[in-house]
PDB file of C-alpha atoms in Angstrom:
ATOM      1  CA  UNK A   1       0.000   0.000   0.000  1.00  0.00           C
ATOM      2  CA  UNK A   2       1.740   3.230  -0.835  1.00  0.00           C
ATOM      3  CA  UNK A   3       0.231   6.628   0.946  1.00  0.00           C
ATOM      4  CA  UNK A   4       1.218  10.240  -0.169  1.00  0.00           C
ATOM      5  CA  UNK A   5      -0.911  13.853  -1.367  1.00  0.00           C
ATOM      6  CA  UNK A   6      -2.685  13.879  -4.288  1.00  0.00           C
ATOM      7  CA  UNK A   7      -2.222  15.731  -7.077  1.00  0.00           C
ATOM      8  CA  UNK A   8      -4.391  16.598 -10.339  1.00  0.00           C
ATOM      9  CA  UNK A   9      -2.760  13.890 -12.477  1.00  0.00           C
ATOM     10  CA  UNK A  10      -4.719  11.753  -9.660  1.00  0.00           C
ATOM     11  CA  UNK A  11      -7.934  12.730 -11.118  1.00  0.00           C
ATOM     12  CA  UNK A  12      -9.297  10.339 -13.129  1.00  0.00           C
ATOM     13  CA  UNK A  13      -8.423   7.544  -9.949  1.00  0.00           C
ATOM     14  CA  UNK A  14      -9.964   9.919  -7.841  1.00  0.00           C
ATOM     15  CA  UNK A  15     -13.162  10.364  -9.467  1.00  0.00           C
ATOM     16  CA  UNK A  16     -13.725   6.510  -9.843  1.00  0.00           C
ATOM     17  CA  UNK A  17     -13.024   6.283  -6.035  1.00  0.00           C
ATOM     18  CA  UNK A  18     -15.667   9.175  -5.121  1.00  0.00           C
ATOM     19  CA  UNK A  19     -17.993   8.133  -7.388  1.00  0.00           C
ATOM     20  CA  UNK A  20     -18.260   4.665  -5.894  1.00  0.00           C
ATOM     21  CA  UNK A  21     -18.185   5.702  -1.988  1.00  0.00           C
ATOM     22  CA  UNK A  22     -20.326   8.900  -2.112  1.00  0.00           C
ATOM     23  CA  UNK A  23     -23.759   9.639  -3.400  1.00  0.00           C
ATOM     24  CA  UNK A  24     -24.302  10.915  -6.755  1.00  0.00           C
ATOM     25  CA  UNK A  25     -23.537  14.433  -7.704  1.00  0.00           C
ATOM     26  CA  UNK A  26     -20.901  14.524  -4.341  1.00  0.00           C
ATOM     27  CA  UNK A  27     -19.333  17.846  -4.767  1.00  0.00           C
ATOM     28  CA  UNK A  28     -15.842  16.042  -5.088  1.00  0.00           C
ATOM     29  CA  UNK A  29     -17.202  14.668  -7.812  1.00  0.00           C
ATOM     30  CA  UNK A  30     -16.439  17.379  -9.542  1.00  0.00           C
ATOM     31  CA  UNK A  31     -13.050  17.995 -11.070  1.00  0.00           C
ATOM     32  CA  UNK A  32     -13.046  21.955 -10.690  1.00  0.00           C
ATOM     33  CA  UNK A  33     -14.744  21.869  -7.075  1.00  0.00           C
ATOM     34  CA  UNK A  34     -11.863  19.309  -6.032  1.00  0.00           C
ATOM     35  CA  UNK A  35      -9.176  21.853  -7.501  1.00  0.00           C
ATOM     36  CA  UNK A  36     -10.137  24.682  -5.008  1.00  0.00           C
ATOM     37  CA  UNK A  37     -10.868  22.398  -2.175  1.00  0.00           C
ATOM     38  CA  UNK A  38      -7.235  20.297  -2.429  1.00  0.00           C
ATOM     39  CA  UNK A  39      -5.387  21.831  -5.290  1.00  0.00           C
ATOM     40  CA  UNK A  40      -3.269  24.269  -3.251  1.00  0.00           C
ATOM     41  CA  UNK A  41      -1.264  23.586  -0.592  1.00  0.00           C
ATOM     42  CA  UNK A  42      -1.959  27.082   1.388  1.00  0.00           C
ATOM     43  CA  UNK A  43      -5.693  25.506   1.681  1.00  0.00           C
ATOM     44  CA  UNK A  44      -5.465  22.500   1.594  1.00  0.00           C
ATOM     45  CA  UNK A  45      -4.506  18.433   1.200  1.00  0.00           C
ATOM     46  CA  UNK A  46      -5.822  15.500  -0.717  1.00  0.00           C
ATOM     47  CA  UNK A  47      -4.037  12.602   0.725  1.00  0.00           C
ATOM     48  CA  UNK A  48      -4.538   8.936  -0.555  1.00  0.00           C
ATOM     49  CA  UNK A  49      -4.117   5.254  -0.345  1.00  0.00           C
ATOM     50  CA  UNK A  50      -3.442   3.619  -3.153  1.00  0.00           C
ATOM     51  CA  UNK A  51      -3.713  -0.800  -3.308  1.00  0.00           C
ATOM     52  CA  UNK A  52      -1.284  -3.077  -5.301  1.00  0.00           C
ATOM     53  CA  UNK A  53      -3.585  -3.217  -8.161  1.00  0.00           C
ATOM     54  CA  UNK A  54      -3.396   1.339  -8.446  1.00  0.00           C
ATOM     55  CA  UNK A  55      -6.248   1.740  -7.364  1.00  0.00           C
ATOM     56  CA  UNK A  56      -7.467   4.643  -4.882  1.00  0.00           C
ATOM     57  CA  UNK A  57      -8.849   2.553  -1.866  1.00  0.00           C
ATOM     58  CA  UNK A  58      -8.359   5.387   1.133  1.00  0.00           C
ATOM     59  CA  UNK A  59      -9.157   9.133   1.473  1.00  0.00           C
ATOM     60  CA  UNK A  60      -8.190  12.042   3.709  1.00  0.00           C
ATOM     61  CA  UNK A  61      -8.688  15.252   3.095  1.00  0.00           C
ATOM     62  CA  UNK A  62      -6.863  17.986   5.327  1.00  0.00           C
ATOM     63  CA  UNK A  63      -8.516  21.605   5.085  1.00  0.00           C
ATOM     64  CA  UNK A  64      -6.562  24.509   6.211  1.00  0.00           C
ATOM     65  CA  UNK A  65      -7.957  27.389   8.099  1.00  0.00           C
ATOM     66  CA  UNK A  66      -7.404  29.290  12.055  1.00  0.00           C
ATOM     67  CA  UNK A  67      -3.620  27.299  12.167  1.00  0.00           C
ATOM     68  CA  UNK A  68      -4.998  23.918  11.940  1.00  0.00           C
ATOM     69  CA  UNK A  69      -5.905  21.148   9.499  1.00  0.00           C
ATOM     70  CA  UNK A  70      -9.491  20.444   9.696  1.00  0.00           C
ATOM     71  CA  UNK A  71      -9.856  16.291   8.637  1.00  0.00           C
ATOM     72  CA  UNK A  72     -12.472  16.007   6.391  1.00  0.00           C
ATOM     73  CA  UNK A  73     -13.767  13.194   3.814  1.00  0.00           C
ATOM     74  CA  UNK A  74     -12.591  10.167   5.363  1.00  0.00           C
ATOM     75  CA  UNK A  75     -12.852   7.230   3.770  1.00  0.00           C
ATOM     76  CA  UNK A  76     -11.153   3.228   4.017  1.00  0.00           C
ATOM     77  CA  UNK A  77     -12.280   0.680   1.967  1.00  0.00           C
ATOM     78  CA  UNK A  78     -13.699  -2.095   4.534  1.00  0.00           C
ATOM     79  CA  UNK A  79     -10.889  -4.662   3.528  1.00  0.00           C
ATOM     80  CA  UNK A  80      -7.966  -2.020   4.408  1.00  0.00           C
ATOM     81  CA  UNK A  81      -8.916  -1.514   7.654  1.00  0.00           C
ATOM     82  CA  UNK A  82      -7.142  -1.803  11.492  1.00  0.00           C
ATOM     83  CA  UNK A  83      -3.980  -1.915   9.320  1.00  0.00           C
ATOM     84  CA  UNK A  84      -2.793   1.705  10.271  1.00  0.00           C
ATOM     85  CA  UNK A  85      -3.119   3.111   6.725  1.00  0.00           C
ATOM     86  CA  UNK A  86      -5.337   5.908   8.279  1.00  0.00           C
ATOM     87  CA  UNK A  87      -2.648   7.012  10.966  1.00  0.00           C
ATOM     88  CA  UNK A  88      -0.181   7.722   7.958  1.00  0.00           C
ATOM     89  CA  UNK A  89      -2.690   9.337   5.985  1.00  0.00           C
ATOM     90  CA  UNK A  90      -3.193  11.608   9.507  1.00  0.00           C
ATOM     91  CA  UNK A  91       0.618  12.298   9.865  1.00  0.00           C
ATOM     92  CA  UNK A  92       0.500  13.793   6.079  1.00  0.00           C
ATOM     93  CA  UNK A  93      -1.912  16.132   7.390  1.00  0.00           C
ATOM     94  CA  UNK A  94      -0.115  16.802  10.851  1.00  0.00           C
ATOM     95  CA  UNK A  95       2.940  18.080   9.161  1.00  0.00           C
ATOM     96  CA  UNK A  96       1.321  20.879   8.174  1.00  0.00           C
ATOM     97  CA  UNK A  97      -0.593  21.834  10.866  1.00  0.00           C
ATOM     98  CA  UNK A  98      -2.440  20.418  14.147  1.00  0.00           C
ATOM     99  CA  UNK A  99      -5.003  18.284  13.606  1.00  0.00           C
ATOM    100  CA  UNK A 100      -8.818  19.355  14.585  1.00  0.00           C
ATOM    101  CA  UNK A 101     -12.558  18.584  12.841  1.00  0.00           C
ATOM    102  CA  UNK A 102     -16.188  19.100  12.815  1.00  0.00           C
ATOM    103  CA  UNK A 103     -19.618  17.400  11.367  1.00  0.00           C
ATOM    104  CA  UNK A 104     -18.099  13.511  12.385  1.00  0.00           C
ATOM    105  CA  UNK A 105     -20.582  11.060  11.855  1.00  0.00           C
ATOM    106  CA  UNK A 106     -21.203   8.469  14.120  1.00  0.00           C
ATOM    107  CA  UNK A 107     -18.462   6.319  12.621  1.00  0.00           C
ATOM    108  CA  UNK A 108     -15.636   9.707  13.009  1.00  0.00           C
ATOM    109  CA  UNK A 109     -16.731  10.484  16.311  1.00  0.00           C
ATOM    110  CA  UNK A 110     -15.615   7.018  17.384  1.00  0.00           C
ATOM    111  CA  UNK A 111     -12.140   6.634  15.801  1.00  0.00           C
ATOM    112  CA  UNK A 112     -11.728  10.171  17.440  1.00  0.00           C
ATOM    113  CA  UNK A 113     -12.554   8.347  20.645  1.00  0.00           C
ATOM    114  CA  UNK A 114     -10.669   6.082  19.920  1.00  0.00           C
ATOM    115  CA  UNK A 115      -7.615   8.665  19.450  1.00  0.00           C
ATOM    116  CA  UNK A 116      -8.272  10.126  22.318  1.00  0.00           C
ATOM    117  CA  UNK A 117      -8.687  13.589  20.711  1.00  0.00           C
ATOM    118  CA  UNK A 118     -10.755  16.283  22.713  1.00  0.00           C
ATOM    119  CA  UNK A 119     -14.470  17.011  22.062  1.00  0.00           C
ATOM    120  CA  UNK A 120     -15.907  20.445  22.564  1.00  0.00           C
ATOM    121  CA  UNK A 121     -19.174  22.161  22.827  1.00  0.00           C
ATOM    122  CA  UNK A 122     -21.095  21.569  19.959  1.00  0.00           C
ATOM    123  CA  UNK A 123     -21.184  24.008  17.038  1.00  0.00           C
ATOM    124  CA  UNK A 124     -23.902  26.644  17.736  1.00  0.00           C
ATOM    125  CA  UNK A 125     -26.753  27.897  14.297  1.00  0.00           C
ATOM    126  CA  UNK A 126     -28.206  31.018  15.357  1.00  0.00           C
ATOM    127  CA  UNK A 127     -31.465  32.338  12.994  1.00  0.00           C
ATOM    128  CA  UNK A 128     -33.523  35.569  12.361  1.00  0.00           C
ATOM    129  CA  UNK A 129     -36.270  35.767  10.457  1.00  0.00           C
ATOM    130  CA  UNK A 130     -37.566  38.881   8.620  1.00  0.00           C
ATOM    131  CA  UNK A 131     -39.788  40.419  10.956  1.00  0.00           C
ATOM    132  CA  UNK A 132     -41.998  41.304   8.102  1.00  0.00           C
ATOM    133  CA  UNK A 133     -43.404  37.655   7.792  1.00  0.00           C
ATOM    134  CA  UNK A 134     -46.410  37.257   9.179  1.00  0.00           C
ATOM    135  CA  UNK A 135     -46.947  33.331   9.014  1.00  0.00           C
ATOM    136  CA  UNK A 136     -43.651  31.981   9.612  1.00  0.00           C
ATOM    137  CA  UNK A 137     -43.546  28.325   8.461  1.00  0.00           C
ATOM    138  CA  UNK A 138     -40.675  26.692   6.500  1.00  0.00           C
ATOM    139  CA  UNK A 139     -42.958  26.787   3.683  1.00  0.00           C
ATOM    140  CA  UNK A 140     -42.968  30.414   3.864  1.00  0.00           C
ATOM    141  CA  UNK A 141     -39.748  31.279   4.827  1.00  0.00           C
ATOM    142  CA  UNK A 142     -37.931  28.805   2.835  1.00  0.00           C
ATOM    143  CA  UNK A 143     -38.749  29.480  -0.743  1.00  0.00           C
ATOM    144  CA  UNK A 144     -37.247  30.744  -3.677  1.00  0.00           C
ATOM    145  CA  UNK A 145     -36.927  34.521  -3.650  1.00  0.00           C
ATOM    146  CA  UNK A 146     -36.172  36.955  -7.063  1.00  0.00           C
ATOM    147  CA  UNK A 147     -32.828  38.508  -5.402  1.00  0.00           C
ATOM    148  CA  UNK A 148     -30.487  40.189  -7.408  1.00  0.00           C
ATOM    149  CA  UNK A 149     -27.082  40.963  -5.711  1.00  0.00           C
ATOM    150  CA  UNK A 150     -24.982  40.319  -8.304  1.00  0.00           C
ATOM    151  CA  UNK A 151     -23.349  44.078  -7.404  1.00  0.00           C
ATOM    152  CA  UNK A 152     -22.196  42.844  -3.954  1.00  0.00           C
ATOM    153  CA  UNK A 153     -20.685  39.341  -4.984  1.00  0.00           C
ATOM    154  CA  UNK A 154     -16.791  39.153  -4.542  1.00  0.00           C
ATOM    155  CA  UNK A 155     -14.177  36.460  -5.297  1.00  0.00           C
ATOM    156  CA  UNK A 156     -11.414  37.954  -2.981  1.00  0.00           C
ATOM    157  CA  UNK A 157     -11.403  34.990  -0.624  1.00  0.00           C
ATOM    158  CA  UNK A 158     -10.368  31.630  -1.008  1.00  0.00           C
ATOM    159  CA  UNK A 159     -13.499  30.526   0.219  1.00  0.00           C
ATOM    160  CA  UNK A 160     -15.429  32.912  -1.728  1.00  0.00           C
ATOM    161  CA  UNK A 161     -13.705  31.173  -4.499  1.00  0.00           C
ATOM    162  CA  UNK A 162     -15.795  28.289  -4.106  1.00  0.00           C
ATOM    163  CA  UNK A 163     -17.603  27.208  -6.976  1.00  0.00           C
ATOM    164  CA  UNK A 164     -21.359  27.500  -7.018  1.00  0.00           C
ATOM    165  CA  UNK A 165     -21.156  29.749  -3.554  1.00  0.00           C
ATOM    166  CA  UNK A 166     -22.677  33.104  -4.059  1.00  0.00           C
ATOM    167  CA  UNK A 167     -20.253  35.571  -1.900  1.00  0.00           C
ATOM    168  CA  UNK A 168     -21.839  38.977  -0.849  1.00  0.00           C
ATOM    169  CA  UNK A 169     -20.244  41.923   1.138  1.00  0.00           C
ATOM    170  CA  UNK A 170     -23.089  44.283   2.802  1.00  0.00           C
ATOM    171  CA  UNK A 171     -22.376  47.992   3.453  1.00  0.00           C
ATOM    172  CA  UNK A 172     -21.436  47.528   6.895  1.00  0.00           C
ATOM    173  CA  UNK A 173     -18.348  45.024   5.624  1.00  0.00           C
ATOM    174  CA  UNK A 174     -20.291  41.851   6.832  1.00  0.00           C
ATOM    175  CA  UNK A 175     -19.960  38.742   4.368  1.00  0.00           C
ATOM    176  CA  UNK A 176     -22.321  36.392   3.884  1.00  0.00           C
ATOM    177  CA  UNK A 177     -23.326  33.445   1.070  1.00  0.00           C
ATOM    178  CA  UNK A 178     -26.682  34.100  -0.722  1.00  0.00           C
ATOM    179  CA  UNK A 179     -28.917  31.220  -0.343  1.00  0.00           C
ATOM    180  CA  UNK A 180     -32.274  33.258  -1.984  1.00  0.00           C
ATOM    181  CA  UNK A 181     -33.019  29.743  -3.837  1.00  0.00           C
ATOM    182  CA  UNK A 182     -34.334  29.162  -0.305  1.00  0.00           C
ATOM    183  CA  UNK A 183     -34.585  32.624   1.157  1.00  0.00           C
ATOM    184  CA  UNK A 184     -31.688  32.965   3.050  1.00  0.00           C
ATOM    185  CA  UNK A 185     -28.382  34.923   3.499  1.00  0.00           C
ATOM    186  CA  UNK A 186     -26.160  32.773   5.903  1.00  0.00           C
ATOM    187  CA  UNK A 187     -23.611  35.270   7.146  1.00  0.00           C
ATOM    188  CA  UNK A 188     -20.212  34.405   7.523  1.00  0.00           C
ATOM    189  CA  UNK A 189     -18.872  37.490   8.970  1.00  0.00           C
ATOM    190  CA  UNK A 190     -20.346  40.253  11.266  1.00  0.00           C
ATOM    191  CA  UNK A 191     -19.255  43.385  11.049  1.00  0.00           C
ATOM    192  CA  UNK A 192     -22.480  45.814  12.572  1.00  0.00           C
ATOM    193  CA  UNK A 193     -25.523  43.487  13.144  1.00  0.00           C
ATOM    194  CA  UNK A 194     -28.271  46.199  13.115  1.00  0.00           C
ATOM    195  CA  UNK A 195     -26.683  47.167   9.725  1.00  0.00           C
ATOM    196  CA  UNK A 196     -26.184  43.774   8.680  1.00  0.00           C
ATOM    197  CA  UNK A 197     -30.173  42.832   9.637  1.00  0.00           C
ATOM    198  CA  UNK A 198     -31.550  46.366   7.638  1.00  0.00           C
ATOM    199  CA  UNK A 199     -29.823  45.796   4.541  1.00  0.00           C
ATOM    200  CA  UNK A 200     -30.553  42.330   4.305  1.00  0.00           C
ATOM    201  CA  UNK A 201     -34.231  43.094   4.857  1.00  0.00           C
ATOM    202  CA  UNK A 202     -34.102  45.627   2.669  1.00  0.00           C
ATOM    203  CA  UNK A 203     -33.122  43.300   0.065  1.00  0.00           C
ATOM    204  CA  UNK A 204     -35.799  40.728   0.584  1.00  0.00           C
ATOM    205  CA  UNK A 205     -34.167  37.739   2.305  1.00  0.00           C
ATOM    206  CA  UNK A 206     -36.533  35.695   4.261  1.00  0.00           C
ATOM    207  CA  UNK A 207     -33.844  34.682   6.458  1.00  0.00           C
ATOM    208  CA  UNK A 208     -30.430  35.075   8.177  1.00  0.00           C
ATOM    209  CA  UNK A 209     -28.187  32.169   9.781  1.00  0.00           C
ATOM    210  CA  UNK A 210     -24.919  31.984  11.802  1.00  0.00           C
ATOM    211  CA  UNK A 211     -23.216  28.935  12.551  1.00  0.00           C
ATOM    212  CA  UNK A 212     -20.011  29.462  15.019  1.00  0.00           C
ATOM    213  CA  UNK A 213     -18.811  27.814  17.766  1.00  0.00           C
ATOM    214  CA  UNK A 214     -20.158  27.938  21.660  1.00  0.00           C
ATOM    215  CA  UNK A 215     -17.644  30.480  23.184  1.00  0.00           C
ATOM    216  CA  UNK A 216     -18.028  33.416  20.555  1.00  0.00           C
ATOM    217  CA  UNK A 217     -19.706  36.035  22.436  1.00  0.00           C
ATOM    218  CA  UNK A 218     -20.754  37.620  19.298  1.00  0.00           C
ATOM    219  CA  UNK A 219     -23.825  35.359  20.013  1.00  0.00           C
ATOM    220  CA  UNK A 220     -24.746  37.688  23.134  1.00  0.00           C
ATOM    221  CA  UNK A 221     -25.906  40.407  20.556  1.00  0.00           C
ATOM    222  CA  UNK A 222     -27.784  37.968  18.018  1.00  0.00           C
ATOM    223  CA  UNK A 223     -29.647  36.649  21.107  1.00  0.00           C
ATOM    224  CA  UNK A 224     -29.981  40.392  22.425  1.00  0.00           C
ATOM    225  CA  UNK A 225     -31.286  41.235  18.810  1.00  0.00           C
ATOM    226  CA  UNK A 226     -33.881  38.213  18.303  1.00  0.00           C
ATOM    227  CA  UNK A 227     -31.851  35.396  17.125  1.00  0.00           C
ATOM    228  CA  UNK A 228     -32.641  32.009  18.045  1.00  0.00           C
ATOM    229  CA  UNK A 229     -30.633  28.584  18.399  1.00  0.00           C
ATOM    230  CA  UNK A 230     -32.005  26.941  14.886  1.00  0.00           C
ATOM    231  CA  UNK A 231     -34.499  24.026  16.650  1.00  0.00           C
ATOM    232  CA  UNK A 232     -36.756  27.188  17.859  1.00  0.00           C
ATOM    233  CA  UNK A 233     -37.147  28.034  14.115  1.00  0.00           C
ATOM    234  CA  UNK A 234     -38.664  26.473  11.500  1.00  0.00           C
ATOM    235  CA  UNK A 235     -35.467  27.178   8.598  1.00  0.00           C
ATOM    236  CA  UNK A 236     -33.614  23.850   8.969  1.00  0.00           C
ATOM    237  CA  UNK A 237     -29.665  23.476   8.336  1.00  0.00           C
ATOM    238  CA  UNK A 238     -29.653  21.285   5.283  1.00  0.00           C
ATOM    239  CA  UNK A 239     -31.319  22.940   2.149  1.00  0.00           C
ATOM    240  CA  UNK A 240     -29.795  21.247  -0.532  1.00  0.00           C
ATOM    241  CA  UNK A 241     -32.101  19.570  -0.816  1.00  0.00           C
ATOM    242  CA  UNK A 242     -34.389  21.244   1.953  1.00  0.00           C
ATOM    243  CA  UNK A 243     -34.903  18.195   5.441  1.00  0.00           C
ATOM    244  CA  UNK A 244     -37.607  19.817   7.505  1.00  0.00           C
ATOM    245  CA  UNK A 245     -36.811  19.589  11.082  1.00  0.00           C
ATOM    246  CA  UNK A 246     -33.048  18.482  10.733  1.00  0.00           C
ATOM    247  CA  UNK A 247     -31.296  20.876  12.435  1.00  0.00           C
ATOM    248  CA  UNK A 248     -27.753  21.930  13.656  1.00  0.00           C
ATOM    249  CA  UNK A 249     -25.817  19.231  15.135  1.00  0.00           C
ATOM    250  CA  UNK A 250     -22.252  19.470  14.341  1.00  0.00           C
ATOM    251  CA  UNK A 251     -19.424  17.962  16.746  1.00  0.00           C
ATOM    252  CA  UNK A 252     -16.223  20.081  17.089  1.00  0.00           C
ATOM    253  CA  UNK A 253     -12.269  18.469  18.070  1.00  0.00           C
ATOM    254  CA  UNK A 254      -9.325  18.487  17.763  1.00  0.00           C
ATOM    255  CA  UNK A 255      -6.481  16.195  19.080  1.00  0.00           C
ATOM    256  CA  UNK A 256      -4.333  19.103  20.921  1.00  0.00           C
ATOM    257  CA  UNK A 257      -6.185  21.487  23.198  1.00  0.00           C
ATOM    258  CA  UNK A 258      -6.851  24.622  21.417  1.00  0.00           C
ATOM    259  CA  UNK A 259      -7.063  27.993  23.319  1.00  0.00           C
ATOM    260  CA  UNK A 260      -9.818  29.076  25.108  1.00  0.00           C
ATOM    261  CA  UNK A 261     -10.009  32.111  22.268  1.00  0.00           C
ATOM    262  CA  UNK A 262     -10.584  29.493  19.388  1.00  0.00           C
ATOM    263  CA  UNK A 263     -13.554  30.578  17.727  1.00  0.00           C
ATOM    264  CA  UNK A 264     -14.608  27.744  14.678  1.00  0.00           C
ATOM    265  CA  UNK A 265     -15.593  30.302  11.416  1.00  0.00           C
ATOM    266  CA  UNK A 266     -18.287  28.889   8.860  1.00  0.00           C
ATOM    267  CA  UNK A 267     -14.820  28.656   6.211  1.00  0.00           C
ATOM    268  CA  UNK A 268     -13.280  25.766   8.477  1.00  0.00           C
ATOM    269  CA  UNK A 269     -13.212  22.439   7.697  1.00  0.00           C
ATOM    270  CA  UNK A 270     -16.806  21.370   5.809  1.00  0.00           C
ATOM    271  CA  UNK A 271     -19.612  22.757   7.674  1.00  0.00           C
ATOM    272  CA  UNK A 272     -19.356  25.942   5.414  1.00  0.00           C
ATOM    273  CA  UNK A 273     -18.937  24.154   2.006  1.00  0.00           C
ATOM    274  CA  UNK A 274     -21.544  23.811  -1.033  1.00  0.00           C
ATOM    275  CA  UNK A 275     -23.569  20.273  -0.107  1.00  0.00           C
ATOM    276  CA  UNK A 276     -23.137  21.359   3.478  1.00  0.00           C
ATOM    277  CA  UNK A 277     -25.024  24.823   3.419  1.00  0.00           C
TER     278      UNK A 277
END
């Protein structure tokens, strides 16, 4: 078994392997979404294990953001298993930064127990909706709006850069992704909330979001303003496609205590990315 990063000549491998251990239209099934998640090394690492036959049979991918390497898209082929091939593909990733993650499944969260790594407070979803709704059900609140901010979008952030996510700067210098397919702007970046909340009303959004984790205090003004933890509204967390009622439940660790400043932002690791919003 040989283990080492990925690079683009990897593609074609790679695609075969994603295609047969994630759902159909994954986002890393796609060649140019793959390129800005793992194609360079300031952001991030595709690291891989590949058989005797050269074929892709392990996956790691390391994203980098806040000083640490945020583990996402793990994947072993049953049949490679308890043979250690994950702890190399982990050390690739530690040499570049400490190691640390968020939305583990069932399955993560217990080879991170297994590690012994250090679990958190989980991730926190704050949401406002626009005070001007009357009837607030998901139906409501949750449909397709005809926005037009294509005067605020910018590109001058790597995870701006993401293809198919809609990156908007408000007056006050808050960023946020439009979402107006379902009637949201989930902010990314607060800058002046009361600002934030007019112009975004003003525009027509149906709904804001904020995902962050426990100890930002920023929360203190959202809750202070009318923001609510996301299971006392009715806008769920997953919208593509729209799961009534599934809400925010997103595990945060790392394997080296992290200061008690940490604060997780929505561009870390793959709560923030296109399949997850």
């Amino acid at each position: 078994m040989i283990t080492r990063e990925a690079t683009i000549e990897d593609w074609d491998a790679l695609f075969l392997f994603f295609s047969r251990v994630y759902r159909a239209n994954h986002p890393l099934q796609n060649k140019e979404f793959w390129l800005w998640q793992y194609g360079d090394k300031q952001y991030g690492r595709s690291l891989i294990c590949i058989n005797e036959q050269g074929s892709i049979v392990g996956h790691v991918g390391a994203n980098f953001g806040g000083g640490l390497a945020w583990i996402i898209n793990v994947y072993l082929d049953e049949e490679c298993r308890g043979k250690g091939i994950l702890g190399k593909l982990y050390a690739i990733a530690r040499n570049y930064y400490p190691l640390a993650a968020t939305a583990a499944n069932a399955a993560g969260l217990g080879l991170y127990q297994n590690m012994r790594w250090i679990r958190y407070y989980d991730l926190v979803r704050y949401v406002k909706i626009n005070p001007k709704i009357s009837e607030a059900t998901m139906q409501n609140v949750c449909q397709s709006l005809p926005i037009d901010v294509e005067n605020l979008i910018v590109k001058d952030s790597h995870y701006f850069q993401q293809p198919s996510l809609k990156g908007i700067v408000l007056k006050d210098g808050s960023r946020a992704v439009s979402q107006e397919n379902v009637g949201g702007l989930r902010i990314v970046d607060i800058e002046n909330l009361e600002q934030l909340e007019n112009q975004a009303w003003e525009i027509g959004y149906n709904w804001l979001d904020y995902i962050t984790s426990w100890n930002d205090l920023k929360t203190r003004n959202l809750e202070k303003n009318g923001w609510v933890l996301d299971f006392k509204s009715v806008v769920p967390w997953r919208l593509n496609p729209i799961e009534e009622n599934y809400f925010c439940d997103i595990t945060f660790l790392s394997e080296q205590p992290l200061s008690n400043e940490f604060i997780v932002h929505r561009s870390y690791s793959d709560h923030g990315r296109i399949g997850s919003l």
